[in-house]
Amino acid sequence: MDAREKLGELSNLFASRRLVVVSNRLPYNPVRTSKGIRYVKGSGGLVTALDPILRLCNGLWIGWDGGTGPPMKEKRVAVSESDDEGSYQLRFVNLTEKEISHYYYSFSNRTLWPLFHNFIGMSHFNSAHWKTYFKTNAYFAGEILEEANPSDVIWVQDYHLCLVPNFIRYQHPELRPYFFLHTPFPPYDTFRVLPWRRPILEGLLGSEKIGFHVKNYADNFLDCVEKILNVPVDRKRGAIEVDGREVRVSSHPISIDYDAFRDIALTNRVTGRVQKHRSQIGDRIVILGVDRLDYTKGIKERLLAVERFLEKHGKFRHRILLIQVAVPSRTRVKEYRVMKREVDETIGRINGRFTGEGWPPIQYIYRSLSREELVAYYRLADIALITPGRDGMNLIAKEYVASQVDKKGVLILSEFAGAAEELTEALLVNPYDIETVSDAIYKAIRMSSAQKKRRMEKMQNLGSRWDIYCWVRDFFEGIE
Ligand code: ADP
């Protein structure tokens, strides 16, 4: 089934109802040009999957524009890719400086983000930030209530908006919000640390259905509801009885537009890029790391594992190259700036120690890449070293598999990434165990071509059968 057919199936689902997506950030960024303001589409998987569906059902996406473009005077605009493909509406939620600071950078990204990833020591608990998070979630809910009808399907996304479902339900019981969490949900012993654990759970329970990436996160959520709210849960059915209604809790692993990545990898332009890189690198073994620069991604431990590998295997000293690509992220948050400095220093130290024959062992690219550049690196890499300390899913791992059209690469993947549940043919490692990660690099180098191909094909079969379109369909399966 190609993307058009898959979309056709999905659009049947939304033929008689409008999809209203709500997320912190809108999928388009306003950019000022000489001809006025243009809306530039983001490249994430969620946008790729939902954009055509929204166009088909005249849908609506509500969110913040990120504050990077020109100030928006209009409340809503229509966006379309081309005249014949239909359009949908964006509704702008304007945030004040205080809201951006307290709701977004602080409570969302310095309290919930670390806590949900099990980094309790990184979590900051500040009641002023909580108050603004509460008010901003109420504000988002108000924006939705101005727009929504009972026949709409409202789909709220992610940890920034945990309180929104209950705000909606409370004010308009006929509306039925759905919710998906894109991060992990932590175990009870971690979550109970949060001073606002009750309202966060209650907020989410306003949903008709709450989706998580993997069963383990859904189970953690059910544990927390049972132990913190004292509400009985039905683990077998994934259901919670709240005020005489049922909230469903289930897992739906998100994926990527698999065919699109594979097709880009096969283009002449990407093939040309790969050949050019190869002619510069020669026959050195390319190990690739790609991440948003975030402390959950385990970049420092990964660098230490490569260093350990170089210490142990002298004969590979000038034969490997780690290309570490990092996208700048949340640079206003102190922990991210501290981490960036640590990564810079560690790379400098390792390169200082092991540079030889004119080659440093690590090449560091600190910027966002175009899709084509990224896919060329995926296709080039002999090894993808993807070792987050914790990750809700990790799409990089899936993108690497889809782009490995030559089937020569090996994926080394953290067992703490949601993707590890599906990508079992990867070499799964504990990212904190530096010694074992360095051994996995050796194992990957030594792996026979036949085994590499067999493992990669298995993962590709799975990837092509479970893509981003399947994820949307699966989430809404059985919707009345
Ligand atoms: P997270 O959502 O925490 O950032 P994921 O691995 O799930 O982590 O998704 C990261 C997304 O960001 C991927 O779709 C990937 O293609 C994209 N990305 C990562 N690094 C870069 C980069 N340097 N340039 C462009 N896109 C990138």
Coordinates of C-alpha atoms and ligand atoms in Angstrom, one line a residue:
M1 CA 0.0 0.0 0.0
D2 CA 1.5 3.4 -0.9
A3 CA 1.2 6.6 1.1
R4 CA -1.8 7.8 -1.0
E5 CA -3.8 4.6 -0.3
K6 CA -2.8 4.7 3.4
L7 CA -4.0 8.3 3.5
G8 CA -7.2 7.3 1.8
E9 CA -7.9 4.8 4.6
L10 CA -7.2 7.5 7.2
S11 CA -9.4 10.1 5.5
N12 CA -12.4 7.7 5.7
L13 CA -11.9 7.8 9.4
F14 CA -12.3 11.6 9.4
A15 CA -14.8 11.8 6.5
S16 CA -17.7 12.9 8.7
R17 CA -15.8 14.7 11.5
R18 CA -13.2 17.3 11.8
L19 CA -9.8 16.6 13.4
V20 CA -8.6 19.3 15.8
V21 CA -5.0 18.8 16.8
V22 CA -3.6 20.7 19.8
S23 CA 0.1 20.9 20.5
N24 CA 2.5 23.3 22.2
R25 CA 4.0 24.2 18.8
L26 CA 2.3 24.7 15.6
P27 CA 3.5 22.6 12.6
Y28 CA 4.2 25.7 10.5
N29 CA 6.5 28.7 11.3
P30 CA 5.5 32.1 10.1
V31 CA 8.4 33.7 8.1
R32 CA 8.4 37.3 6.7
T33 CA 9.2 37.5 3.0
S34 CA 9.2 40.3 0.5
K35 CA 5.7 39.1 -0.5
G36 CA 4.3 39.0 3.0
I37 CA 4.2 36.3 5.6
R38 CA 4.8 32.7 4.5
Y39 CA 4.2 29.6 6.5
V40 CA 7.0 27.1 6.4
K41 CA 6.1 23.5 7.3
G42 CA 8.1 21.7 9.9
S43 CA 9.6 18.3 9.1
G44 CA 8.6 16.1 12.0
G45 CA 6.8 12.8 11.6
L46 CA 3.6 14.0 13.3
V47 CA 3.3 16.9 10.8
T48 CA 3.9 14.6 7.9
A49 CA 1.2 12.3 8.9
L50 CA -1.4 14.7 10.1
D51 CA -1.0 17.5 7.5
P52 CA -2.8 15.6 4.6
I53 CA -5.5 14.3 6.9
L54 CA -6.2 17.8 8.2
R55 CA -6.4 19.1 4.7
L56 CA -8.9 16.4 3.7
C57 CA -11.3 17.1 6.7
N58 CA -10.8 20.9 6.7
G59 CA -9.2 20.4 10.1
L60 CA -7.7 22.8 12.6
W61 CA -4.3 22.8 14.4
I62 CA -4.1 24.9 17.6
G63 CA -0.8 25.9 19.1
W64 CA 2.0 28.4 19.7
D65 CA 4.0 29.7 16.8
G66 CA 7.3 29.4 18.8
G67 CA 7.8 33.2 18.9
T68 CA 10.5 33.1 16.3
G69 CA 8.7 34.8 13.4
P70 CA 6.9 38.1 13.0
P71 CA 4.1 38.8 15.5
M72 CA 0.8 37.5 14.3
K73 CA -2.1 39.8 14.1
E74 CA -4.6 37.2 12.8
K75 CA -6.0 34.6 15.2
R76 CA -6.3 32.0 12.4
V77 CA -4.8 31.4 9.0
A78 CA -5.4 28.8 6.3
V79 CA -2.4 26.8 5.1
S80 CA -2.2 24.8 1.9
E81 CA 0.7 23.2 0.0
S82 CA -1.0 23.8 -3.3
D83 CA -4.3 25.0 -4.6
D84 CA -5.7 21.6 -5.5
E85 CA -4.8 19.8 -2.3
G86 CA -7.1 21.7 0.0
S87 CA -6.2 23.6 3.1
Y88 CA -6.7 23.6 6.9
Q89 CA -6.6 26.2 9.6
L90 CA -3.9 27.1 12.1
R91 CA -5.0 28.9 15.2
F92 CA -2.4 30.8 17.1
V93 CA -2.1 30.7 20.8
N94 CA -0.1 33.8 21.7
L95 CA 2.1 33.4 24.8
T96 CA 3.5 36.2 27.0
E97 CA 7.2 36.3 28.0
K98 CA 6.2 35.0 31.4
E99 CA 4.2 32.1 29.9
I100 CA 7.1 31.2 27.6
S101 CA 9.5 31.3 30.5
H102 CA 7.4 29.6 33.3
Y103 CA 5.1 27.3 31.3
Y104 CA 7.4 26.3 28.5
Y105 CA 11.0 26.6 29.5
S106 CA 10.5 25.9 33.2
F107 CA 7.6 23.7 34.1
S108 CA 7.4 21.8 30.8
N109 CA 11.1 21.5 30.1
R110 CA 12.8 21.7 33.6
T111 CA 10.2 19.8 35.6
L112 CA 8.1 17.4 33.5
W113 CA 10.7 16.6 30.8
P114 CA 13.5 15.4 33.2
L115 CA 11.0 13.7 35.6
F116 CA 9.2 11.8 32.8
H117 CA 12.7 10.7 31.5
N118 CA 13.6 9.4 35.0
F119 CA 16.2 12.2 35.6
I120 CA 14.8 13.2 39.0
G121 CA 18.0 15.0 40.0
M122 CA 17.5 17.4 37.0
S123 CA 13.9 18.2 37.9
H124 CA 13.1 21.6 39.4
F125 CA 10.0 22.1 41.5
N126 CA 8.8 25.7 41.7
S127 CA 5.2 26.6 42.6
A128 CA 5.2 29.9 40.5
H129 CA 6.1 27.8 37.4
W130 CA 3.4 25.4 38.2
K131 CA 0.8 28.2 38.6
T132 CA 1.7 29.5 35.1
Y133 CA 1.6 26.0 33.7
F134 CA -1.9 25.6 35.1
K135 CA -3.1 28.9 33.8
T136 CA -1.5 28.4 30.4
N137 CA -3.1 25.0 30.0
A138 CA -6.4 26.6 31.0
Y139 CA -5.8 29.2 28.3
F140 CA -5.1 26.6 25.7
A141 CA -8.3 24.8 26.7
G142 CA -10.2 28.1 26.3
E143 CA -8.9 28.5 22.8
I144 CA -10.1 25.0 22.0
L145 CA -13.5 25.6 23.5
E146 CA -14.0 28.7 21.3
E147 CA -13.5 26.4 18.2
A148 CA -14.7 22.9 18.9
N149 CA -18.0 21.1 18.3
P150 CA -19.1 17.8 19.8
S151 CA -18.6 16.1 16.4
D152 CA -14.9 17.1 16.3
V153 CA -12.1 14.7 17.2
I154 CA -9.8 16.7 19.5
W155 CA -6.3 15.3 19.8
V156 CA -4.1 16.9 22.4
Q157 CA -0.4 16.2 22.2
D158 CA 2.3 15.8 24.8
Y159 CA 3.5 16.8 28.2
H160 CA 3.1 20.5 27.8
L161 CA -0.6 20.1 27.9
C162 CA -1.4 17.5 30.5
L163 CA -4.2 19.5 32.1
V164 CA -6.0 20.4 28.9
P165 CA -8.2 17.3 28.6
N166 CA -9.8 17.8 32.0
F167 CA -10.3 21.6 31.5
I168 CA -12.1 20.8 28.3
R169 CA -14.2 18.0 29.8
Y170 CA -15.1 20.0 32.8
Q171 CA -16.4 23.0 30.8
H172 CA -17.9 21.0 28.0
P173 CA -18.7 17.4 28.9
E174 CA -19.8 16.6 25.4
L175 CA -16.4 17.2 23.9
R176 CA -14.2 14.1 24.0
P177 CA -10.5 14.9 24.0
Y178 CA -7.9 12.3 23.0
F179 CA -4.3 12.5 24.3
F180 CA -1.0 11.2 23.3
L181 CA 2.2 11.4 25.3
H182 CA 5.4 11.5 23.2
T183 CA 7.8 11.0 26.2
P184 CA 8.1 8.1 28.5
F185 CA 5.8 7.9 31.5
P186 CA 7.9 7.2 34.6
P187 CA 7.4 4.5 37.2
Y188 CA 5.4 5.3 40.4
D189 CA 8.5 5.9 42.6
T190 CA 9.7 8.6 40.2
F191 CA 6.3 10.2 39.5
R192 CA 5.3 10.4 43.1
V193 CA 8.1 12.9 43.7
L194 CA 6.2 15.5 41.8
P195 CA 4.4 17.9 44.2
W196 CA 1.6 18.3 41.6
R197 CA 1.2 14.6 40.8
R198 CA -2.5 14.6 41.5
P199 CA -3.6 17.4 39.3
I200 CA -1.4 16.1 36.5
L201 CA -3.1 12.7 36.6
E202 CA -6.5 14.2 37.0
G203 CA -5.8 16.5 34.0
L204 CA -5.0 13.6 31.8
L205 CA -8.0 11.6 33.0
G206 CA -10.2 14.1 31.3
S207 CA -9.3 12.3 28.1
E208 CA -11.4 9.8 26.2
K209 CA -8.2 7.8 25.6
I210 CA -4.6 8.3 26.6
G211 CA -1.9 6.8 24.3
F212 CA 1.7 6.0 25.1
H213 CA 4.5 4.7 23.0
V214 CA 5.0 1.4 24.7
K215 CA 3.2 -0.9 27.2
N216 CA 5.6 -0.2 30.0
Y217 CA 4.7 3.6 30.0
A218 CA 1.0 2.8 30.0
D219 CA 1.5 0.3 32.9
N220 CA 3.4 3.0 34.8
F221 CA 0.5 5.4 34.3
L222 CA -2.0 2.8 35.5
D223 CA 0.1 2.2 38.6
C224 CA 0.2 5.9 39.4
V225 CA -3.5 6.3 38.9
E226 CA -4.2 3.4 41.2
K227 CA -1.7 4.3 43.9
I228 CA -1.9 8.1 43.9
L229 CA -5.6 8.7 43.1
N230 CA -6.9 5.5 44.7
V231 CA -8.9 4.7 41.6
P232 CA -9.3 1.1 40.5
V233 CA -7.8 0.3 37.1
D234 CA -8.4 -2.6 34.8
R235 CA -4.9 -3.5 33.6
K236 CA -6.1 -6.3 31.3
R237 CA -8.4 -4.0 29.3
G238 CA -6.3 -0.9 29.8
A239 CA -9.3 1.0 31.3
I240 CA -10.0 3.3 34.2
E241 CA -13.5 4.1 35.5
V242 CA -13.7 7.8 36.3
D243 CA -17.0 9.5 37.3
G244 CA -19.1 6.9 35.6
R245 CA -17.2 7.0 32.3
E246 CA -14.3 4.9 31.0
V247 CA -10.9 6.3 30.1
R248 CA -8.9 3.9 27.8
V249 CA -5.2 3.6 28.2
S250 CA -3.1 1.9 25.5
S251 CA 0.2 1.8 23.7
H252 CA 0.9 2.9 20.1
P253 CA 4.5 3.1 19.0
I254 CA 5.0 6.1 16.8
S255 CA 6.9 5.7 13.6
I256 CA 8.2 7.6 10.6
D257 CA 7.2 8.0 7.0
Y258 CA 9.2 5.0 6.2
D259 CA 8.8 5.0 2.4
A260 CA 9.7 8.6 2.2
F261 CA 13.1 8.0 4.0
R262 CA 13.8 5.0 1.8
D263 CA 13.0 6.9 -1.4
I264 CA 15.1 9.9 -0.5
A265 CA 18.0 7.5 0.3
L266 CA 17.7 6.1 -3.2
T267 CA 17.8 9.5 -5.0
N268 CA 20.8 10.4 -7.2
R269 CA 21.4 13.4 -5.0
V270 CA 21.8 11.4 -1.9
T271 CA 23.8 8.8 -3.7
G272 CA 26.1 11.6 -4.9
R273 CA 26.5 13.0 -1.4
V274 CA 27.4 9.6 0.0
Q275 CA 30.0 9.1 -2.7
K276 CA 31.5 12.5 -2.0
H277 CA 31.7 11.8 1.7
R278 CA 33.3 8.4 1.0
S279 CA 35.9 9.9 -1.3
Q280 CA 36.9 12.3 1.5
I281 CA 36.8 9.7 4.3
G282 CA 38.3 6.8 2.5
D283 CA 37.7 3.4 4.0
R284 CA 37.4 4.6 7.6
I285 CA 34.6 3.0 9.5
V286 CA 31.9 5.6 10.0
I287 CA 30.1 5.6 13.3
L288 CA 27.1 8.0 13.4
G289 CA 25.4 9.8 16.3
V290 CA 22.5 12.1 15.6
D291 CA 20.6 13.8 18.4
R292 CA 18.9 16.9 19.6
L293 CA 21.5 18.2 22.1
D294 CA 19.7 17.0 25.1
Y295 CA 21.0 15.4 28.3
T296 CA 18.6 12.5 27.9
K297 CA 20.3 11.4 24.7
G298 CA 23.4 10.0 26.4
I299 CA 25.9 11.9 24.2
K300 CA 28.6 12.2 26.8
E301 CA 28.5 8.5 27.7
R302 CA 28.6 7.7 24.0
L303 CA 31.8 9.7 23.6
L304 CA 33.3 8.0 26.5
A305 CA 32.5 4.6 25.0
V306 CA 34.2 5.6 21.7
E307 CA 37.2 6.8 23.7
R308 CA 37.3 3.4 25.6
F309 CA 37.1 1.6 22.2
L310 CA 40.1 3.6 21.0
E311 CA 42.0 2.8 24.2
K312 CA 41.3 -0.9 23.8
H313 CA 41.8 -1.3 20.1
G314 CA 45.0 0.4 19.0
K315 CA 44.8 -1.0 15.5
F316 CA 41.5 0.9 14.9
R317 CA 42.9 4.2 16.1
H318 CA 43.1 5.8 12.7
R319 CA 40.4 3.7 11.1
I320 CA 37.2 4.9 12.8
L321 CA 35.4 8.2 12.5
L322 CA 32.6 9.2 14.8
I323 CA 30.4 11.8 13.1
Q324 CA 28.3 13.3 15.9
V325 CA 25.5 15.5 14.6
A326 CA 23.7 17.6 17.2
V327 CA 20.8 20.0 16.8
P328 CA 20.9 23.0 19.1
S329 CA 18.0 22.7 21.5
R330 CA 16.5 24.7 24.4
T331 CA 19.5 26.8 24.7
R332 CA 17.7 29.1 27.1
V333 CA 17.7 26.3 29.7
K334 CA 20.8 26.2 31.9
E335 CA 21.1 22.4 32.0
Y336 CA 21.4 22.4 28.2
R337 CA 24.1 25.0 28.1
V338 CA 26.1 23.1 30.8
M339 CA 25.7 19.9 28.8
K340 CA 26.8 21.6 25.6
R341 CA 30.0 22.8 27.3
E342 CA 30.6 19.2 28.6
V343 CA 30.1 17.7 25.2
D344 CA 32.4 20.3 23.5
E345 CA 35.1 19.7 26.1
T346 CA 34.9 15.9 25.9
I347 CA 35.1 16.0 22.1
G348 CA 38.1 18.3 22.3
R349 CA 39.9 16.1 24.9
I350 CA 39.3 12.9 22.9
N351 CA 40.3 14.5 19.6
G352 CA 43.4 16.0 21.3
R353 CA 44.3 12.5 22.6
F354 CA 43.7 10.4 19.5
T355 CA 44.2 12.6 16.4
G356 CA 46.6 11.0 14.1
E357 CA 47.6 10.9 10.4
G358 CA 45.8 14.3 10.1
W359 CA 42.5 12.8 11.2
P360 CA 40.6 13.5 14.4
P361 CA 38.5 10.5 15.5
I362 CA 35.4 12.7 16.1
Q363 CA 33.8 15.1 13.6
Y364 CA 31.2 17.3 15.4
I365 CA 28.4 19.0 13.5
Y366 CA 26.4 21.4 15.7
R367 CA 23.5 22.5 13.5
S368 CA 20.2 21.3 12.0
L369 CA 20.6 19.4 8.7
S370 CA 18.4 19.3 5.7
R371 CA 16.5 16.0 5.2
E372 CA 18.8 15.1 2.3
E373 CA 22.0 15.8 4.2
L374 CA 20.7 13.7 7.1
V375 CA 19.7 10.8 5.0
A376 CA 23.1 10.8 3.3
Y377 CA 24.7 10.4 6.7
Y378 CA 22.3 7.6 7.6
R379 CA 23.1 5.8 4.3
L380 CA 26.9 6.4 4.7
A381 CA 27.2 5.2 8.3
D382 CA 28.6 1.7 9.0
I383 CA 27.3 1.9 12.5
A384 CA 24.6 4.1 14.0
L385 CA 25.3 4.6 17.7
I386 CA 22.1 5.6 19.3
T387 CA 22.4 5.5 23.1
P388 CA 19.9 7.7 24.9
G389 CA 19.8 7.3 28.7
R390 CA 16.0 7.3 28.2
D391 CA 13.9 8.1 25.2
G392 CA 10.2 7.9 24.6
M393 CA 10.7 6.3 21.2
N394 CA 13.7 7.7 19.3
L395 CA 12.9 8.2 15.6
I396 CA 16.6 8.5 14.6
A397 CA 16.9 4.8 15.0
K398 CA 13.9 4.2 12.7
E399 CA 15.1 6.7 10.2
Y400 CA 18.5 5.0 10.1
V401 CA 17.0 1.7 9.3
A402 CA 14.8 3.1 6.6
S403 CA 17.7 4.9 4.9
Q404 CA 20.0 1.9 5.0
V405 CA 19.2 0.9 1.5
D406 CA 22.6 -0.9 1.0
K407 CA 21.9 -3.0 4.1
K408 CA 25.5 -2.7 5.2
G409 CA 25.0 -0.9 8.5
V410 CA 24.6 -2.0 12.1
L411 CA 22.4 -0.3 14.6
I412 CA 23.6 -0.1 18.2
L413 CA 20.7 1.0 20.3
S414 CA 20.0 1.8 23.9
E415 CA 17.7 -0.6 25.6
F416 CA 16.2 2.5 27.3
A417 CA 14.7 3.9 24.0
G418 CA 11.1 3.0 23.3
A419 CA 12.3 1.9 19.8
A420 CA 14.2 -1.0 21.4
E421 CA 10.9 -2.8 21.9
E422 CA 10.6 -3.1 18.1
L423 CA 14.1 -3.0 16.8
T424 CA 15.3 -6.2 18.5
E425 CA 17.7 -7.0 15.7
A426 CA 19.8 -4.0 16.8
L427 CA 22.7 -4.6 19.2
L428 CA 20.9 -3.5 22.3
V429 CA 23.1 -1.9 25.0
N430 CA 22.9 -0.3 28.4
P431 CA 24.2 3.2 27.6
Y432 CA 25.6 3.7 31.1
D433 CA 27.8 0.6 30.7
I434 CA 30.7 2.2 28.8
E435 CA 32.7 -1.0 28.6
T436 CA 29.8 -2.9 27.0
V437 CA 29.0 -0.1 24.5
S438 CA 32.6 -0.1 23.4
D439 CA 32.5 -3.9 23.0
A440 CA 29.3 -3.5 20.9
I441 CA 31.2 -1.2 18.6
Y442 CA 33.8 -3.9 18.2
K443 CA 31.1 -6.5 17.6
A444 CA 29.5 -4.4 15.0
I445 CA 32.8 -3.9 13.1
R446 CA 33.4 -7.7 13.2
M447 CA 29.9 -8.7 12.2
S448 CA 29.8 -10.5 8.9
S449 CA 28.1 -8.8 5.9
A450 CA 25.5 -11.6 5.8
Q451 CA 24.5 -11.1 9.4
K452 CA 24.4 -7.3 8.9
K453 CA 22.1 -7.7 6.0
R454 CA 19.9 -10.3 7.7
R455 CA 19.4 -8.1 10.8
M456 CA 18.8 -4.9 8.7
E457 CA 16.3 -6.6 6.5
K458 CA 14.3 -7.9 9.5
M459 CA 14.1 -4.4 10.9
Q460 CA 13.2 -2.9 7.5
N461 CA 10.4 -5.4 7.1
L462 CA 9.0 -4.3 10.3
G463 CA 9.5 -0.6 9.6
S464 CA 7.8 -0.7 6.2
R465 CA 4.8 -2.5 7.8
W466 CA 4.4 -0.1 10.8
D467 CA 4.8 3.5 9.6
I468 CA 3.5 6.8 10.8
Y469 CA 0.2 6.2 9.0
C470 CA -0.3 2.9 10.8
W471 CA 0.3 4.7 14.1
V472 CA -2.5 7.3 13.5
R473 CA -4.9 4.5 12.3
D474 CA -4.0 2.3 15.3
F475 CA -4.6 5.2 17.8
F476 CA -8.1 5.9 16.4
E477 CA -9.0 2.2 15.8
G478 CA -12.6 1.6 17.0
I479 CA -13.4 5.3 17.5
E480 CA -17.2 5.7 17.5
Ligands
ADP1 P1 13.3 14.0 19.9 O1 11.9 14.1 19.5 O2 13.6 13.9 21.4 O3 14.1 15.2 19.4 P2 13.5 11.8 18.1 O4 14.7 10.9 17.8 O5 12.3 11.1 18.4 O6 14.0 12.7 19.3 O7 13.3 12.8 16.9 C1 14.3 13.6 16.4 C2 13.9 14.2 15.0 O8 14.7 15.3 14.8 C3 14.1 13.2 13.9 O9 12.9 13.1 13.1 C4 15.3 13.7 13.2 O10 15.2 13.5 11.8 C5 15.4 15.1 13.5 N1 16.8 15.5 13.6 C6 17.7 15.1 14.5 N2 18.9 15.7 14.3 C7 18.7 16.5 13.3 C8 19.6 17.4 12.6 N3 20.9 17.6 12.9 N4 19.1 18.0 11.5 C9 17.8 17.9 11.2 N5 17.0 17.1 11.8 C10 17.4 16.4 12.8

